[in-house]
């Protein structure tokens, strides 16, 4: 049982890092699993970063401006990656990737199943 959780976490990390490796790749497709693994893992990772930033910003060890710049840089990189994964996910679902730029609609469209490929 413990080994299963370890494999699952490794899978999430691989999908998360794979999204960053393909940050400027808009030609391929991303599966439903890849998109949501990135989205959920990033959501948890963001909460951890925010809690750590809040904890250390109250102490003398971390200057607030530097932590703010680092966090802003992180947000820009993650946003570019999310848009890239979203474009590739919608392409996989058979929908125009540009629809991913519409707030809230993008997450609903990302839930659509993979497009059916006809084998002849």
Coordinates of N, CA and C in Angstrom, one line a residue:
X1 N 0.8 -1.2 0.0 CA 0.0 0.0 0.0 C 0.9 1.3 0.0
X2 N 1.9 1.3 0.8 CA 2.8 2.4 0.9 C 3.5 2.6 -0.4
X3 N 3.9 1.6 -1.1 CA 4.6 1.7 -2.4 C 3.6 2.3 -3.4
X4 N 2.3 2.0 -3.4 CA 1.4 2.5 -4.3 C 1.3 4.0 -4.2
X5 N 1.2 4.5 -3.0 CA 1.2 6.0 -2.8 C 2.5 6.6 -3.3
X6 N 3.6 6.0 -3.1 CA 4.8 6.5 -3.6 C 4.8 6.6 -5.1
X7 N 4.3 5.6 -5.8 CA 4.3 5.6 -7.2 C 3.3 6.6 -7.7
X8 N 2.2 6.8 -7.0 CA 1.2 7.8 -7.4 C 1.8 9.3 -7.3
X9 N 2.6 9.5 -6.3 CA 3.2 10.8 -6.1 C 4.2 11.0 -7.2
X10 N 5.0 10.0 -7.5 CA 6.0 10.1 -8.6 C 5.3 10.4 -9.9
X11 N 4.2 9.8 -10.1 CA 3.4 10.0 -11.4 C 3.0 11.5 -11.4
X12 N 2.5 12.0 -10.3 CA 2.1 13.4 -10.3 C 3.2 14.4 -10.6
X13 N 4.4 14.1 -10.0 CA 5.6 14.9 -10.2 C 6.0 14.8 -11.6
X14 N 6.0 13.6 -12.2 CA 6.4 13.5 -13.6 C 5.5 14.3 -14.5
X15 N 4.2 14.3 -14.3 CA 3.3 15.0 -15.1 C 3.5 16.5 -14.9
X16 N 3.7 16.9 -13.7 CA 4.0 18.3 -13.4 C 5.2 18.8 -14.1
X17 N 6.3 18.1 -14.0 CA 7.6 18.5 -14.6 C 7.5 18.4 -16.1
X18 N 6.7 17.4 -16.7 CA 6.5 17.3 -18.1 C 5.8 18.5 -18.7
X19 N 4.9 19.1 -17.9 CA 4.2 20.3 -18.3 C 5.2 21.5 -18.5
X20 N 6.1 21.6 -17.6 CA 7.1 22.6 -17.6 C 8.1 22.4 -18.8
X21 N 8.4 21.2 -19.1 CA 9.3 20.9 -20.2 C 8.7 21.3 -21.5
X22 N 7.3 21.2 -21.6 CA 6.6 21.5 -22.9 C 5.9 22.9 -22.8
X23 N 6.5 23.8 -22.1 CA 5.9 25.1 -21.8 C 5.6 25.9 -23.1
X24 N 6.4 25.7 -24.2 CA 6.2 26.4 -25.4 C 5.8 25.5 -26.5
X25 N 5.3 24.3 -26.2 CA 4.9 23.3 -27.2 C 3.3 23.4 -27.3
X26 N 2.9 23.9 -28.4 CA 1.4 24.1 -28.6 C 1.0 23.1 -29.7
X27 N 1.9 22.3 -30.2 CA 1.5 21.4 -31.4 C 1.0 20.0 -30.9
X28 N 1.6 19.5 -29.8 CA 1.2 18.2 -29.3 C -0.1 18.3 -28.5
X29 N -0.5 17.2 -28.0 CA -1.7 17.1 -27.2 C -1.4 16.7 -25.8
X30 N -2.2 17.1 -24.8 CA -2.1 16.7 -23.4 C -3.4 15.9 -23.1
X31 N -3.2 14.8 -22.4 CA -4.3 14.0 -22.0 C -5.1 14.6 -20.8
X32 N -6.3 14.1 -20.6 CA -7.1 14.6 -19.4 C -6.3 14.4 -18.1
X33 N -5.6 13.2 -18.0 CA -4.9 12.9 -16.8 C -3.7 13.9 -16.6
X34 N -3.0 14.2 -17.7 CA -1.9 15.1 -17.6 C -2.3 16.5 -17.2
X35 N -3.4 17.0 -17.8 CA -3.9 18.3 -17.4 C -4.3 18.4 -16.0
X36 N -5.1 17.5 -15.5 CA -5.6 17.6 -14.2 C -4.5 17.2 -13.1
X37 N -3.6 16.4 -13.4 CA -2.5 16.1 -12.5 C -1.6 17.4 -12.3
X38 N -1.4 18.1 -13.4 CA -0.7 19.4 -13.3 C -1.5 20.4 -12.5
X39 N -2.8 20.5 -12.8 CA -3.6 21.5 -12.2 C -3.7 21.3 -10.7
X40 N -4.0 20.0 -10.3 CA -4.2 19.7 -8.9 C -2.8 19.8 -8.1
X41 N -1.8 19.3 -8.7 CA -0.5 19.3 -8.0 C 0.0 20.8 -7.9
X42 N -0.2 21.6 -8.9 CA 0.1 23.0 -8.8 C -0.7 23.7 -7.7
X43 N -2.0 23.4 -7.6 CA -2.8 24.0 -6.6 C -2.3 23.7 -5.2
X44 N -1.9 22.4 -4.9 CA -1.3 22.1 -3.6 C 0.0 22.8 -3.4
X45 N 0.8 22.8 -4.4 CA 2.2 23.4 -4.4 C 2.0 24.9 -4.1
X46 N 1.1 25.5 -4.7 CA 0.8 27.0 -4.5 C 0.4 27.3 -3.1
X47 N -0.4 26.4 -2.5 CA -0.8 26.6 -1.1 C 0.4 26.5 -0.2
X48 N 1.2 25.5 -0.4 CA 2.4 25.3 0.4 C 3.3 26.6 0.3
X49 N 3.5 27.1 -0.9 CA 4.4 28.3 -1.1 C 3.8 29.5 -0.4
X50 N 2.5 29.6 -0.5 CA 1.8 30.8 0.2 C 2.0 30.7 1.7
X51 N 1.8 29.5 2.3 CA 1.9 29.3 3.7 C 3.4 29.6 4.2
X52 N 4.3 29.1 3.4 CA 5.7 29.3 3.7 C 6.1 30.8 3.6
X53 N 5.6 31.5 2.6 CA 5.8 32.9 2.4 C 5.2 33.7 3.5
X54 N 4.0 33.3 4.0 CA 3.4 34.0 5.1 C 4.2 33.8 6.4
X55 N 4.7 32.6 6.6 CA 5.4 32.3 7.8 C 6.7 33.1 7.8
X56 N 7.5 33.1 6.7 CA 8.8 33.7 6.7 C 8.7 35.2 6.5
X57 N 7.7 35.7 6.0 CA 7.6 37.2 5.8 C 7.4 37.9 7.2
X58 N 7.0 37.2 8.2 CA 6.9 37.7 9.5 C 8.2 37.7 10.3
X59 N 9.2 37.1 9.8 CA 10.4 37.0 10.5 C 11.5 37.9 9.8
X60 N 12.7 38.0 10.4 CA 13.7 38.8 9.9 C 14.5 38.2 8.8
X61 N 14.3 36.9 8.5 CA 15.1 36.1 7.6 C 14.9 36.4 6.1
X62 N 13.7 36.8 5.8 CA 13.3 37.0 4.4 C 12.8 38.4 4.2
X63 N 13.4 39.1 3.3 CA 13.0 40.4 2.9 C 11.7 40.3 2.1
X64 N 10.7 41.0 2.4 CA 9.4 40.9 1.7 C 9.4 41.2 0.2
X65 N 10.2 42.1 -0.2 CA 10.2 42.5 -1.6 C 10.8 41.3 -2.5
X66 N 11.9 40.7 -2.0 CA 12.5 39.6 -2.7 C 11.5 38.4 -2.8
X67 N 10.8 38.1 -1.7 CA 9.9 37.0 -1.8 C 8.7 37.3 -2.7
X68 N 8.3 38.6 -2.7 CA 7.2 39.0 -3.6 C 7.7 38.8 -5.1
X69 N 8.9 39.3 -5.4 CA 9.4 39.1 -6.8 C 9.5 37.7 -7.2
X70 N 10.0 36.8 -6.3 CA 10.1 35.4 -6.6 C 8.8 34.8 -6.8
X71 N 7.8 35.1 -6.0 CA 6.5 34.6 -6.1 C 5.8 35.1 -7.4
X72 N 6.0 36.3 -7.8 CA 5.4 36.9 -9.0 C 6.1 36.2 -10.2
X73 N 7.4 35.9 -10.2 CA 8.0 35.2 -11.3 C 7.5 33.8 -11.4
X74 N 7.3 33.1 -10.2 CA 6.7 31.8 -10.2 C 5.3 31.8 -10.8
X75 N 4.5 32.8 -10.5 CA 3.1 32.8 -11.0 C 3.1 33.0 -12.5
X76 N 4.0 33.9 -13.1 CA 4.1 34.1 -14.5 C 4.5 32.8 -15.2
X77 N 5.5 32.1 -14.7 CA 5.9 30.8 -15.3 C 4.8 29.8 -15.3
X78 N 4.1 29.7 -14.1 CA 3.1 28.7 -14.0 C 1.9 29.0 -14.9
X79 N 1.6 30.3 -15.0 CA 0.5 30.7 -15.9 C 0.8 30.4 -17.3
X80 N 2.0 30.6 -17.8 CA 2.3 30.3 -19.1 C 2.3 28.7 -19.3
X81 N 2.7 28.0 -18.3 CA 2.6 26.5 -18.4 C 1.2 26.1 -18.4
X82 N 0.3 26.6 -17.6 CA -1.1 26.2 -17.5 C -1.8 26.5 -18.9
X83 N -1.5 27.7 -19.5 CA -2.1 28.0 -20.8 C -1.6 27.0 -21.8
X84 N -0.3 26.6 -21.8 CA 0.2 25.7 -22.7 C -0.5 24.3 -22.6
X85 N -0.5 23.8 -21.3 CA -1.2 22.5 -21.1 C -2.7 22.6 -21.4
X86 N -3.3 23.7 -21.2 CA -4.7 23.9 -21.5 C -5.0 23.9 -23.0
X87 N -4.1 24.6 -23.8 CA -4.2 24.5 -25.2 C -4.1 23.1 -25.7
X88 N -3.1 22.4 -25.2 CA -2.9 21.0 -25.7 C -4.0 20.1 -25.2
X89 N -4.6 20.4 -24.1 CA -5.7 19.5 -23.6 C -6.9 19.7 -24.4
X90 N -7.2 21.0 -24.8 CA -8.4 21.2 -25.6 C -8.2 20.7 -27.0
X91 N -7.0 20.8 -27.5 CA -6.7 20.2 -28.8 C -6.9 18.7 -28.8
X92 N -6.6 18.0 -27.6 CA -6.8 16.6 -27.5 C -8.3 16.3 -27.4
X93 N -9.1 17.2 -26.9 CA -10.6 17.0 -26.8 C -11.3 17.4 -28.2
X94 N -10.5 17.9 -29.1 CA -11.1 18.3 -30.4 C -11.7 19.7 -30.4
X95 N -11.3 20.5 -29.5 CA -11.8 21.9 -29.4 C -10.7 22.9 -29.7
X96 N -11.0 24.1 -30.2 CA -10.0 25.1 -30.4 C -9.3 25.5 -29.1
X97 N -8.0 25.5 -29.2 CA -7.2 25.8 -28.0 C -7.4 27.3 -27.5
X98 N -7.8 28.1 -28.4 CA -8.1 29.5 -28.0 C -9.2 29.7 -26.9
X99 N -10.1 28.7 -26.9 CA -11.2 28.8 -25.9 C -10.7 28.6 -24.5
X100 N -9.4 28.2 -24.3 CA -8.9 28.1 -23.0 C -8.6 29.4 -22.3
X101 N -8.6 30.5 -23.1 CA -8.4 31.8 -22.6 C -9.6 32.4 -22.0
X102 N -10.8 31.8 -22.1 CA -12.0 32.3 -21.5 C -12.1 31.7 -20.1
X103 N -12.1 32.6 -19.1 CA -12.1 32.2 -17.7 C -13.4 31.3 -17.4
X104 N -13.2 30.3 -16.5 CA -14.1 29.3 -16.0 C -14.6 28.4 -17.1
X105 N -14.8 28.9 -18.3 CA -15.2 28.0 -19.4 C -14.1 27.0 -19.7
X106 N -12.9 27.5 -19.6 CA -11.7 26.7 -19.9 C -11.7 25.4 -19.0
X107 N -12.0 25.5 -17.8 CA -12.0 24.3 -16.9 C -13.1 23.3 -17.2
X108 N -14.2 23.9 -17.6 CA -15.4 23.0 -18.0 C -15.0 22.3 -19.3
X109 N -14.4 23.0 -20.3 CA -14.0 22.4 -21.5 C -12.9 21.3 -21.3
X110 N -12.0 21.6 -20.4 CA -10.9 20.6 -20.1 C -11.4 19.3 -19.6
X111 N -12.7 19.3 -19.1 CA -13.3 18.0 -18.6 C -13.8 17.1 -19.7
X112 N -13.9 17.7 -20.9 CA -14.4 16.9 -22.0 C -13.5 15.7 -22.3
X113 N -14.1 14.6 -22.8 CA -13.3 13.4 -23.1 C -12.4 13.6 -24.4
X114 N -11.5 12.7 -24.5 CA -10.6 12.7 -25.7 C -11.4 12.5 -27.0
X115 N -11.0 13.2 -28.0 CA -11.7 13.1 -29.3 C -11.5 11.6 -29.8
X116 N -12.5 11.2 -30.5 CA -12.4 9.8 -31.1 C -11.7 9.8 -32.4
X117 N -10.7 8.9 -32.5 CA -9.9 8.8 -33.7 C -10.4 7.6 -34.5
X118 N -10.8 7.9 -35.7 CA -11.3 6.8 -36.6 C -10.1 6.0 -37.1
X119 N -10.1 4.7 -36.9 CA -9.1 3.8 -37.4 C -9.6 3.1 -38.7
X120 N -8.9 3.3 -39.8 CA -9.5 2.6 -41.0 C -8.6 1.5 -41.5

